PDB file of C-alpha atoms and ligand atoms in Angstrom:
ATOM      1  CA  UNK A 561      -8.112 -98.062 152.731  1.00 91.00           C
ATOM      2  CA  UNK A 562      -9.944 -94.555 154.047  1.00 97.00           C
ATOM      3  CA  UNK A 563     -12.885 -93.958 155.238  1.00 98.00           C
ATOM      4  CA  UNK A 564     -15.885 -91.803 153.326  1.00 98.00           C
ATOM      5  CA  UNK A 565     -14.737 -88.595 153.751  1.00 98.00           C
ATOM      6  CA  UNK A 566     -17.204 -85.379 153.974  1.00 98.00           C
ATOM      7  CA  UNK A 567     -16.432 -81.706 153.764  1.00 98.00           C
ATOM      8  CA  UNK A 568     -18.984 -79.717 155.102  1.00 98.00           C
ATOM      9  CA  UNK A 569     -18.962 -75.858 155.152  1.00 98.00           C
ATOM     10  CA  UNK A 570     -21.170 -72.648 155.479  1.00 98.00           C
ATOM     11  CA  UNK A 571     -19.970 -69.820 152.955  1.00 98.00           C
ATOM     12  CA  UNK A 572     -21.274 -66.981 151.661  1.00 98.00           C
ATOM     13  CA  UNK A 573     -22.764 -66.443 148.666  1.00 98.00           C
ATOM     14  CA  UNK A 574     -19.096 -65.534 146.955  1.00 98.00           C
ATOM     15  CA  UNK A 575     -17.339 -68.955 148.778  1.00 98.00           C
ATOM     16  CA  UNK A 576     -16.007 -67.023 151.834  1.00 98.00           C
ATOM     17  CA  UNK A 577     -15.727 -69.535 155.158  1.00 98.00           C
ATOM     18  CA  UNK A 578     -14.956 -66.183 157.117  1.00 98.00           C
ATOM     19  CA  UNK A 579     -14.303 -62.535 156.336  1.00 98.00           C
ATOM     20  CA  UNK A 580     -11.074 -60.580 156.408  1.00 98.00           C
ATOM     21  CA  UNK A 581     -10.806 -60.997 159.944  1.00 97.00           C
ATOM     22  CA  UNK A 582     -11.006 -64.337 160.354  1.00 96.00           C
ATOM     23  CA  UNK A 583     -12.009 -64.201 163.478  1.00 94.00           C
ATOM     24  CA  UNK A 584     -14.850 -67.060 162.668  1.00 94.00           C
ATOM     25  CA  UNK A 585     -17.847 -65.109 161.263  1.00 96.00           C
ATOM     26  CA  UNK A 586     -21.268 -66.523 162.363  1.00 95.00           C
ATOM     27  CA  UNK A 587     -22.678 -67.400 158.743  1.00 97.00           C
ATOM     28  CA  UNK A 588     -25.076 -70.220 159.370  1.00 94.00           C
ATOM     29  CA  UNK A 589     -28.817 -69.839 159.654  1.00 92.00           C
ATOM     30  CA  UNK A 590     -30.247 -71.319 163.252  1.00 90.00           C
ATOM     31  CA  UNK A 591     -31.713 -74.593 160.792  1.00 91.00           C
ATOM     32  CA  UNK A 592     -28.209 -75.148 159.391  1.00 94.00           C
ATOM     33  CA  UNK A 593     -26.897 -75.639 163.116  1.00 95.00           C
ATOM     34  CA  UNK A 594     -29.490 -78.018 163.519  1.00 95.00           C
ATOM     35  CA  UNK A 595     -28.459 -79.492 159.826  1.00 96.00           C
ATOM     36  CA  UNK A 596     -24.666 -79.543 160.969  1.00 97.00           C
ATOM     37  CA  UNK A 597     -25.797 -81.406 164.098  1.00 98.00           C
ATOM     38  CA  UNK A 598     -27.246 -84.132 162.347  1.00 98.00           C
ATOM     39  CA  UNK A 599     -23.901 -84.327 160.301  1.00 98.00           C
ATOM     40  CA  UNK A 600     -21.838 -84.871 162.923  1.00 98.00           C
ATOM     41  CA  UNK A 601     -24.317 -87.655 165.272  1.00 98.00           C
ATOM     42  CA  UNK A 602     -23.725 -89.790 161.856  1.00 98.00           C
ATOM     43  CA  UNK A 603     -19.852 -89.831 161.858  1.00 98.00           C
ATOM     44  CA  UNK A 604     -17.181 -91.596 163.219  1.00 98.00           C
ATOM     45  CA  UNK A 605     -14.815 -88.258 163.347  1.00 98.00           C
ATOM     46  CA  UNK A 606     -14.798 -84.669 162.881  1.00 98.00           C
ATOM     47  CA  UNK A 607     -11.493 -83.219 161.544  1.00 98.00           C
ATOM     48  CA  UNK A 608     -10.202 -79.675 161.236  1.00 98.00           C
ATOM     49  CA  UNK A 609      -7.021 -78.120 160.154  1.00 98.00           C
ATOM     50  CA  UNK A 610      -4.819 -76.441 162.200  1.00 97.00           C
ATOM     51  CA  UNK A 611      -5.246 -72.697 161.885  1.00 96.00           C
ATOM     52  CA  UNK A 612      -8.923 -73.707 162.767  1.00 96.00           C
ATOM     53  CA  UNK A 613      -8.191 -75.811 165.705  1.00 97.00           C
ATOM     54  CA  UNK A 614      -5.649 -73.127 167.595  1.00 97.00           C
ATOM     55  CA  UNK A 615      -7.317 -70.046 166.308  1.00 95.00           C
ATOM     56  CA  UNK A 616     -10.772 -70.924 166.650  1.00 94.00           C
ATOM     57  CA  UNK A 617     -10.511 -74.187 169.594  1.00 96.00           C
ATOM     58  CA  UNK A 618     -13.694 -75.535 168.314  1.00 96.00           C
ATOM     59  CA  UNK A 619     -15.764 -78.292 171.084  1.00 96.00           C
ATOM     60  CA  UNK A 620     -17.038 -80.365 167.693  1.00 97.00           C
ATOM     61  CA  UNK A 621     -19.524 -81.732 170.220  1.00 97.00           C
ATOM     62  CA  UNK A 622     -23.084 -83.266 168.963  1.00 98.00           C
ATOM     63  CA  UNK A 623     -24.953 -80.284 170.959  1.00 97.00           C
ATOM     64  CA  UNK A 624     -28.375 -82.473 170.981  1.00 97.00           C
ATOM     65  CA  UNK A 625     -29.237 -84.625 173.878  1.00 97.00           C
ATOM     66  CA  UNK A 626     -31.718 -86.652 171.521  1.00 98.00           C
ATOM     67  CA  UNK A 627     -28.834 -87.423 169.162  1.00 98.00           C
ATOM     68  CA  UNK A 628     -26.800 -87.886 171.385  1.00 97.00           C
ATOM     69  CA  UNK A 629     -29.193 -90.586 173.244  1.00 97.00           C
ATOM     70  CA  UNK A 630     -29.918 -91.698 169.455  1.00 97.00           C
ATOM     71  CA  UNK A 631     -25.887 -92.498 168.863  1.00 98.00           C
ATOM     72  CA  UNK A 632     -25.733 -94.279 172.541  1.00 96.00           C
ATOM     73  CA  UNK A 633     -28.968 -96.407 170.944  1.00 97.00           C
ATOM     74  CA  UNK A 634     -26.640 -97.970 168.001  1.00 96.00           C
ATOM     75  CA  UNK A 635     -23.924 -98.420 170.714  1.00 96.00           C
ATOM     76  CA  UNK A 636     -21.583 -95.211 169.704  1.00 96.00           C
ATOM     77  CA  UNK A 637     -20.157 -92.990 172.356  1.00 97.00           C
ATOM     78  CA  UNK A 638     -22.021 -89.751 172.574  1.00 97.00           C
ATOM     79  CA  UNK A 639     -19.788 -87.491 170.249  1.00 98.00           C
ATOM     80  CA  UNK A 640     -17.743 -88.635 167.424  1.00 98.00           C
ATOM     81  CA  UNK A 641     -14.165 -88.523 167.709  1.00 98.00           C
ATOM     82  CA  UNK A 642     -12.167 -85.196 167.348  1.00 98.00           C
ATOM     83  CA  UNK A 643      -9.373 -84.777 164.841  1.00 98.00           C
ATOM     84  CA  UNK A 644      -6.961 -82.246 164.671  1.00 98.00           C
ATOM     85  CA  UNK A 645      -4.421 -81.575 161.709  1.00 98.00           C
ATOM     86  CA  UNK A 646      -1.442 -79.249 162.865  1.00 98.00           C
ATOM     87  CA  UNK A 647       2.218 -78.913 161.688  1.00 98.00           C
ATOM     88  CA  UNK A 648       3.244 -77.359 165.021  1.00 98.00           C
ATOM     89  CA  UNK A 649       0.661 -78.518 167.682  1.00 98.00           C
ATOM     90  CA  UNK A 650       0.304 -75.746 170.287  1.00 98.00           C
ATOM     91  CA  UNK A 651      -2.661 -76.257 172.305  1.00 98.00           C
ATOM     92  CA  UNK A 652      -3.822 -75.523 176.183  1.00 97.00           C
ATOM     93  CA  UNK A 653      -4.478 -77.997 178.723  1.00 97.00           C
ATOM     94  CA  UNK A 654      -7.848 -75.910 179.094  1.00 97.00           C
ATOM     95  CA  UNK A 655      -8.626 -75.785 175.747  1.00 98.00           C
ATOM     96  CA  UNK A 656     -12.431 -76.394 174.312  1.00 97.00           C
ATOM     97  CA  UNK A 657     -11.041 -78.900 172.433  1.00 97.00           C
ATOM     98  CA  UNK A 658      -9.145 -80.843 174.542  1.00 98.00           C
ATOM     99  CA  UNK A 659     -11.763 -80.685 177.912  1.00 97.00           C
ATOM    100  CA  UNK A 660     -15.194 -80.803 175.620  1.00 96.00           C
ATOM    101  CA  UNK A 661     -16.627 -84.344 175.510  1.00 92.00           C
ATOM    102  CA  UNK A 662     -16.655 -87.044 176.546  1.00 95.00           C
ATOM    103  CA  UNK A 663     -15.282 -87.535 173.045  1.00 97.00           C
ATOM    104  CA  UNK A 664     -12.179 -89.531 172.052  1.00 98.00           C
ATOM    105  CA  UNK A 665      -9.125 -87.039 170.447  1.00 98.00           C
ATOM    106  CA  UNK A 666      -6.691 -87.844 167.755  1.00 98.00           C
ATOM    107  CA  UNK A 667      -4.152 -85.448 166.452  1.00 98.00           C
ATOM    108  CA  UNK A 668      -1.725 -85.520 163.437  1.00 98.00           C
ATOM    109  CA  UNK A 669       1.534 -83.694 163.351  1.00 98.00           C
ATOM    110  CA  UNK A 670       4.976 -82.956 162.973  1.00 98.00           C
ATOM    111  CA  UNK A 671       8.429 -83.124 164.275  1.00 97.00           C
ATOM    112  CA  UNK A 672       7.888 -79.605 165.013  1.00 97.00           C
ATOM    113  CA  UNK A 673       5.664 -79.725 167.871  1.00 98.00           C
ATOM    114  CA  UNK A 674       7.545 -80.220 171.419  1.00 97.00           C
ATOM    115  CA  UNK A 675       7.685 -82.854 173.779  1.00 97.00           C
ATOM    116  CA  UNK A 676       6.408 -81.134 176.445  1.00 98.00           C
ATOM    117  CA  UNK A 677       3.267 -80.359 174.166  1.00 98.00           C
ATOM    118  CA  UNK A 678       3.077 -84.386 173.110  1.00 98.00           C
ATOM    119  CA  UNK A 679       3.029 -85.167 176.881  1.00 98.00           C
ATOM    120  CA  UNK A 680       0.435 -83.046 177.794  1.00 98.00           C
ATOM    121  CA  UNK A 681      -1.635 -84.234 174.893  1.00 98.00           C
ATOM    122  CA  UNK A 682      -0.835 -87.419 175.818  1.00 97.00           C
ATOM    123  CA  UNK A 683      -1.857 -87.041 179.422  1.00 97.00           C
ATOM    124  CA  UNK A 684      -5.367 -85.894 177.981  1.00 96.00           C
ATOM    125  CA  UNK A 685      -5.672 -89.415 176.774  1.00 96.00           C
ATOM    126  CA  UNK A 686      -4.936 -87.984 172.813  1.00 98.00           C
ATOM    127  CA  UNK A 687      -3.773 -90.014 170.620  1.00 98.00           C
ATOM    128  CA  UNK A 688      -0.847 -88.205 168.716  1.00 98.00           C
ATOM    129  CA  UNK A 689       0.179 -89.238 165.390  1.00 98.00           C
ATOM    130  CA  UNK A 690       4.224 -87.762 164.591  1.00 98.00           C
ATOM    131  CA  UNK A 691       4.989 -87.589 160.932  1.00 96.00           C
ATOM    132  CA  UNK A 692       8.480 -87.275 159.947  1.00 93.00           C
ATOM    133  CA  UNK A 693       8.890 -84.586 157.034  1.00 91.00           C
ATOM    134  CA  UNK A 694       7.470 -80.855 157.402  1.00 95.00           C
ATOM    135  CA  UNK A 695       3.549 -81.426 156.521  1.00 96.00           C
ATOM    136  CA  UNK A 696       1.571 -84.554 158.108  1.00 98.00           C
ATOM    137  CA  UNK A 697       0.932 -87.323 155.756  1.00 98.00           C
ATOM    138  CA  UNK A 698      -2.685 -86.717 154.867  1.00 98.00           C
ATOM    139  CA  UNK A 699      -2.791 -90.127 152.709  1.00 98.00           C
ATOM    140  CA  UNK A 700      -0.933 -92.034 155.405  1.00 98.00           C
ATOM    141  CA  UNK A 701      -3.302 -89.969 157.945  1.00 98.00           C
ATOM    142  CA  UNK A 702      -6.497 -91.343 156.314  1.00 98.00           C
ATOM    143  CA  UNK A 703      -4.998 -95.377 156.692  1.00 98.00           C
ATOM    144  CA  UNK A 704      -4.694 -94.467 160.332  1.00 98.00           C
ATOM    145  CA  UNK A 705      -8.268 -93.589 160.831  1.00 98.00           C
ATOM    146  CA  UNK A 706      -9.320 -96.150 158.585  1.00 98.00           C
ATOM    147  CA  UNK A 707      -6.980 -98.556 160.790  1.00 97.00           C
ATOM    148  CA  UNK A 708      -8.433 -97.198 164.049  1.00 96.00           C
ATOM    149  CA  UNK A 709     -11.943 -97.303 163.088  1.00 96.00           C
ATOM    150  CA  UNK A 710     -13.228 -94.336 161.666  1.00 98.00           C
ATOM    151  CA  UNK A 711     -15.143 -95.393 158.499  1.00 98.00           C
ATOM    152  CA  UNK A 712     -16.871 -92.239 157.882  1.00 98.00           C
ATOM    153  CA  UNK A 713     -15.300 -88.839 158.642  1.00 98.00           C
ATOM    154  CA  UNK A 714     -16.655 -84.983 158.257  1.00 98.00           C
ATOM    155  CA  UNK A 715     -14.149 -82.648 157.918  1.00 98.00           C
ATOM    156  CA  UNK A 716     -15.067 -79.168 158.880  1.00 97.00           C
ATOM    157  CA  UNK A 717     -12.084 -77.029 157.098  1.00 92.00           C
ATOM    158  CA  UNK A 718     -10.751 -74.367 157.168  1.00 95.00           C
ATOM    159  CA  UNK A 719     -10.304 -73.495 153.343  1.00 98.00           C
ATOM    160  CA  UNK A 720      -6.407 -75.007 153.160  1.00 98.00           C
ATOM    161  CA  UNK A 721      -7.176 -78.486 154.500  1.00 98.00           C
ATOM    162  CA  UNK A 722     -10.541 -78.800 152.325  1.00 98.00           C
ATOM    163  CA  UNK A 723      -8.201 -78.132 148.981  1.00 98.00           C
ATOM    164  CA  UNK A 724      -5.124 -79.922 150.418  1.00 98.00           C
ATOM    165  CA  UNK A 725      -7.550 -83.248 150.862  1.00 98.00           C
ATOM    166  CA  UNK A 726      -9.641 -82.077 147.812  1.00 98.00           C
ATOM    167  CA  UNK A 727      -6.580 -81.930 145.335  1.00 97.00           C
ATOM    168  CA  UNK A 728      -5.229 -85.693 147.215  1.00 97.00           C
ATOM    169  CA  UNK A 729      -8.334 -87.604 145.879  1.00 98.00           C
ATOM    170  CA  UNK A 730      -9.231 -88.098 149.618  1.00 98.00           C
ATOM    171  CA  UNK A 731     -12.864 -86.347 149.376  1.00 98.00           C
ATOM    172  CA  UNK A 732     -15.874 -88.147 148.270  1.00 98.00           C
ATOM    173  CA  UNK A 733     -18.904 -85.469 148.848  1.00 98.00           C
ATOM    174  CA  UNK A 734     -19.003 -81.482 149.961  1.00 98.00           C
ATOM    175  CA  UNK A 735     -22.028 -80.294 151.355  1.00 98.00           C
ATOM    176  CA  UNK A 736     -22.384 -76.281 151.685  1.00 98.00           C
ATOM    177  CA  UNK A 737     -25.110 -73.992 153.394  1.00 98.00           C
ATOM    178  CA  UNK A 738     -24.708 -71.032 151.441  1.00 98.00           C
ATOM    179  CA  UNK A 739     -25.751 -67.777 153.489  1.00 98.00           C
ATOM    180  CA  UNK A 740     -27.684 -64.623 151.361  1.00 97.00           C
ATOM    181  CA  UNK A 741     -24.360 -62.728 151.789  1.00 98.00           C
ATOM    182  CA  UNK A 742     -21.082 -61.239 150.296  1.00 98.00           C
ATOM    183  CA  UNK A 743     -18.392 -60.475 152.722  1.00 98.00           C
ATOM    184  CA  UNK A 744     -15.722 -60.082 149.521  1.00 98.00           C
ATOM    185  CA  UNK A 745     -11.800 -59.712 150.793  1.00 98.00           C
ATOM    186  CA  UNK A 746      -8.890 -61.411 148.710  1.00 97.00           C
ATOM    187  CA  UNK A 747      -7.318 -63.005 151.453  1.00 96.00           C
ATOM    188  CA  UNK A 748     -10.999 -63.934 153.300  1.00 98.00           C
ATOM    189  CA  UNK A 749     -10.564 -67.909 153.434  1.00 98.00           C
ATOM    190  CA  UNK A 750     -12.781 -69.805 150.845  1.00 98.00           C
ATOM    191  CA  UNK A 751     -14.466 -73.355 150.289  1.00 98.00           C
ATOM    192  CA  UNK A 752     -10.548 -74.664 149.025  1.00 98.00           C
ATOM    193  CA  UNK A 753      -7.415 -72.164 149.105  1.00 98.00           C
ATOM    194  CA  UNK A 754      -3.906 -73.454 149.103  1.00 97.00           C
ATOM    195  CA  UNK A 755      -2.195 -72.666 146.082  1.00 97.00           C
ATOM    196  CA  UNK A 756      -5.096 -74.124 143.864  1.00 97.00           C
ATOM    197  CA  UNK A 757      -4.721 -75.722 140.330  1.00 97.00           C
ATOM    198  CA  UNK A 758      -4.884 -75.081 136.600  1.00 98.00           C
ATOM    199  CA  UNK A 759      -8.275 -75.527 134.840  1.00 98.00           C
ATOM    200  CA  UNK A 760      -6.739 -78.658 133.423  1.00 97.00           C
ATOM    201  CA  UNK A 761      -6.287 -80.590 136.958  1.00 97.00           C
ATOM    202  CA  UNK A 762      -9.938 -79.062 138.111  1.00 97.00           C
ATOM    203  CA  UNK A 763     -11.377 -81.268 140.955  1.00 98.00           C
ATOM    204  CA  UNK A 764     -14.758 -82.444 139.053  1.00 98.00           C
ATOM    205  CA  UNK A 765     -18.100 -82.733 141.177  1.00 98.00           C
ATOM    206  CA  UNK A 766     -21.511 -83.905 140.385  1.00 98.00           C
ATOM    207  CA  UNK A 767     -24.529 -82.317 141.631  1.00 98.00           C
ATOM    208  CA  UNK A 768     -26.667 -84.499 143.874  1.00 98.00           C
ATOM    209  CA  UNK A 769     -29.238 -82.381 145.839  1.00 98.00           C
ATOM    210  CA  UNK A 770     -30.285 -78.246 146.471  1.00 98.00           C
ATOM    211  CA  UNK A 771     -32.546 -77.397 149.077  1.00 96.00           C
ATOM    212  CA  UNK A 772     -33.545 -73.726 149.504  1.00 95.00           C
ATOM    213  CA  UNK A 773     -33.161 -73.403 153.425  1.00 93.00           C
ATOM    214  CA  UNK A 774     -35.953 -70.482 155.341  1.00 89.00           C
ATOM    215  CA  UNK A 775     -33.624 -67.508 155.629  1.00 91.00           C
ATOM    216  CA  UNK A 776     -32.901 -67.323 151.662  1.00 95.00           C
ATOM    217  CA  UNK A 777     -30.028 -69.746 151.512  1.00 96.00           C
ATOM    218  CA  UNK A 778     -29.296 -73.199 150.520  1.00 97.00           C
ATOM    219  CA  UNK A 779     -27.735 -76.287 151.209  1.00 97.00           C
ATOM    220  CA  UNK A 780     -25.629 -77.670 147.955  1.00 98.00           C
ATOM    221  CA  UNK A 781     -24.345 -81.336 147.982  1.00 98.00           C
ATOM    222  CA  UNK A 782     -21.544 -82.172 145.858  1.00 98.00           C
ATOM    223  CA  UNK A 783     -20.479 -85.971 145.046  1.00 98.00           C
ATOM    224  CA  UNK A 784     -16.688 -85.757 144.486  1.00 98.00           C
ATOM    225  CA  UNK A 785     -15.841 -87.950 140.892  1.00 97.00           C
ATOM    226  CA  UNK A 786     -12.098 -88.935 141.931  1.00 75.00           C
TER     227      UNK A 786
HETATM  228  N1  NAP B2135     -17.456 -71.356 157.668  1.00 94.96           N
HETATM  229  C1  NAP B2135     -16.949 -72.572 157.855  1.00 94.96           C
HETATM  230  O1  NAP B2135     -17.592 -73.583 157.570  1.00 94.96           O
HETATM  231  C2  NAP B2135     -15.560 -72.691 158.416  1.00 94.96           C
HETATM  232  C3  NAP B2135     -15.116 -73.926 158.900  1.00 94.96           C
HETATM  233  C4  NAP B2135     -13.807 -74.016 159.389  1.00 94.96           C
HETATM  234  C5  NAP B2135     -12.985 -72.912 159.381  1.00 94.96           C
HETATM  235  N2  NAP B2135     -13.459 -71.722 158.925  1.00 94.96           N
HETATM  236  C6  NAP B2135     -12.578 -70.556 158.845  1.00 94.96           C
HETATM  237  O2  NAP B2135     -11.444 -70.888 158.065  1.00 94.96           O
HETATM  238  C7  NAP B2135     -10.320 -70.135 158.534  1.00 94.96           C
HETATM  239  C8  NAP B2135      -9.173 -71.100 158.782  1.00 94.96           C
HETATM  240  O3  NAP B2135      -8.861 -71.756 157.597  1.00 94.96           O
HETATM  241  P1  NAP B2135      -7.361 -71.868 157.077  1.00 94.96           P
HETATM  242  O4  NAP B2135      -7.450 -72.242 155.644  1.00 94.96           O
HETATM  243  O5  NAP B2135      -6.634 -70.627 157.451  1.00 94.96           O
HETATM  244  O6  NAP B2135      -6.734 -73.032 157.938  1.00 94.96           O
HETATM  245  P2  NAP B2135      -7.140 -74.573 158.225  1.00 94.96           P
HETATM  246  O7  NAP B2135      -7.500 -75.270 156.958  1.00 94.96           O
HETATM  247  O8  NAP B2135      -8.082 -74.605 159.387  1.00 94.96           O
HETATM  248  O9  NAP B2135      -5.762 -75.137 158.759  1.00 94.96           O
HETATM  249  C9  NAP B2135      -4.669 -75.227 157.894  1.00 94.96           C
HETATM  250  C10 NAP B2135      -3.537 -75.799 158.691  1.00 94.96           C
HETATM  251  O10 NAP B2135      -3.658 -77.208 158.807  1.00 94.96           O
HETATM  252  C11 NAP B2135      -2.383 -77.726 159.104  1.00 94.96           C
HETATM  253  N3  NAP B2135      -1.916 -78.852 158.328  1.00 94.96           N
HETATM  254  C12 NAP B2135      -1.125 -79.832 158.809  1.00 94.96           C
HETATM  255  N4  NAP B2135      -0.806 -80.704 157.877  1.00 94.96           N
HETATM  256  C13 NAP B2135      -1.362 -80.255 156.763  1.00 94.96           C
HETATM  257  C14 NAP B2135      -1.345 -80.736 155.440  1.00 94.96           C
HETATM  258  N5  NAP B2135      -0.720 -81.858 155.082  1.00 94.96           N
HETATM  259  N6  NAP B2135      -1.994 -80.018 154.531  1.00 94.96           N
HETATM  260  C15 NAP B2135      -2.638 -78.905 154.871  1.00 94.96           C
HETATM  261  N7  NAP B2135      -2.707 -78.395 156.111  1.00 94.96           N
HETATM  262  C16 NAP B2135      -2.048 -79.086 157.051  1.00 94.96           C
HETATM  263  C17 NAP B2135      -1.406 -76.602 158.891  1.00 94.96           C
HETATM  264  O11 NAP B2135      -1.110 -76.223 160.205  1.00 94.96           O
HETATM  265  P3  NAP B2135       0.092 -75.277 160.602  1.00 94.96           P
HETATM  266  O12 NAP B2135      -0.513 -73.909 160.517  1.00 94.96           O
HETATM  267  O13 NAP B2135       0.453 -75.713 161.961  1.00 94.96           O
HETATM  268  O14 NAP B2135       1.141 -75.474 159.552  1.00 94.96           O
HETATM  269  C18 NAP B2135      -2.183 -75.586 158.120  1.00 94.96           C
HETATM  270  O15 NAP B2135      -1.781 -74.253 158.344  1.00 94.96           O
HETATM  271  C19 NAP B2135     -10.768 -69.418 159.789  1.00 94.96           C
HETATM  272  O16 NAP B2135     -11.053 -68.074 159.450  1.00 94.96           O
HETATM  273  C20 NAP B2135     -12.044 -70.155 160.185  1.00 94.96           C
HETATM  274  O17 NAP B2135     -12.957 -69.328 160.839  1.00 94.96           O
HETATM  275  C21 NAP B2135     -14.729 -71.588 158.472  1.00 94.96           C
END
């Protein structure tokens, strides 16, 4: 069992999450905030992957009081709960992450990341998930949040978690605001990198929904068919 899993993203026009810096490029419109908002009063959890979650130390916080008041109406704590996906987990007692909520905090890793680092998390009230073997489990990682709740989970990238999930089976829709803009770059980070597949093993979609947003973009939904 998983729960309905939803990548969401904002790209340019040519599928870039970020440009060559990736130092995380603003690339949503002010409405697509408001959009993303929405997204994340209606799950359970918000995931990211690890480069995203030490580089970038998102809050993942619903940012509106109404929805917030709206989620404490159906008897839901204010924020959904925060994931975090990371081999080597290395992050700081101060972090947004970590001291943003109220919100309740899981993260899956490794062997690799210390004991000292597990005890602080730990201390912070996270629940830590250790998976033997060099990458976390992301099938055994999806029981778990089935197991402890989560029924429907957003996962807001970076471009190697999205294909690592994508390529599993474990995705069921992608949304996308797509900005009226080209950053370029071969090694900018994209809608799904990792090492990608052949034409044969494509990941098919199904178009549900475009919407033309008011700066010249648009949202695209994407049911995932496996
Ligand atoms: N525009 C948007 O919507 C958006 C959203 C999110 C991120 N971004 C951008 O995306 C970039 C980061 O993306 P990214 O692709 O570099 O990294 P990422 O997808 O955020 O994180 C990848 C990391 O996840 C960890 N991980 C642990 N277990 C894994 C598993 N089984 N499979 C795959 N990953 C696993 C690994 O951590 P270790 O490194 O510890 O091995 C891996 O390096 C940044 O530039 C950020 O700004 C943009």
């Amino acid at each position: 069992m998983r729960p309905f899993v939803h990548i969401n993203v904002a790209m340019t026009a040519d599928g870039k999450l970020d440009t060559f810096e990736r130092r995380g490029a603003a690339i949503s419109s002010p409405g697509d905030k408001e959009r993303v908002d929405r997204l994340r009063a209606e799950a359970d959890a918000v995931m990211v992957g690890g480069r995203t979650l030490l580089d970038e130390d998102p809050k993942l916080t619903v940012k509106s009081e109404r929805l917030r008041a709206e989620r404490g109406a159906r008897g839901l704590p204010p924020n959904p709960a925060k994931v975090g996906v990371v081999t080597e987990a290395a992050l700081r007692p101060d972090s947004n992450f970590l001291t943003t909520g109220p919100a309740r905090i899981l993260i899956f890793t490794t062997s690799q990341t210390s004991r000292g680092q597990i005890e602080m998390l730990q201390s912070h009230a996270v629940q830590v998930f250790v998976h033997d073997g060099p990458q976390v489990d992301l099938a055994a990682m999806m029981e778990a949040l089935a197991a402890g709740g989560i029924q429907r989970l957003m996962v807001e990238g970076g471009g190697t978690l999205n294909f690592e999930l994508l390529k599993r089976g474990l995705v069921d829709e992608i949304t996308a605001y797509v900005a009226p803009m080209i950053f370029g770059g071969a090694h900018a980070p994209t809608l799904a990198d990792g090492l990608g597949v052949t034409r044969g093993e494509a990941v098919p979609l199904e178009l549900k929904q475009v919407n033309p947003s008011e700066d010249g973009g648009f949202v695209i939904r994407y049911q995932v068919l496996r």
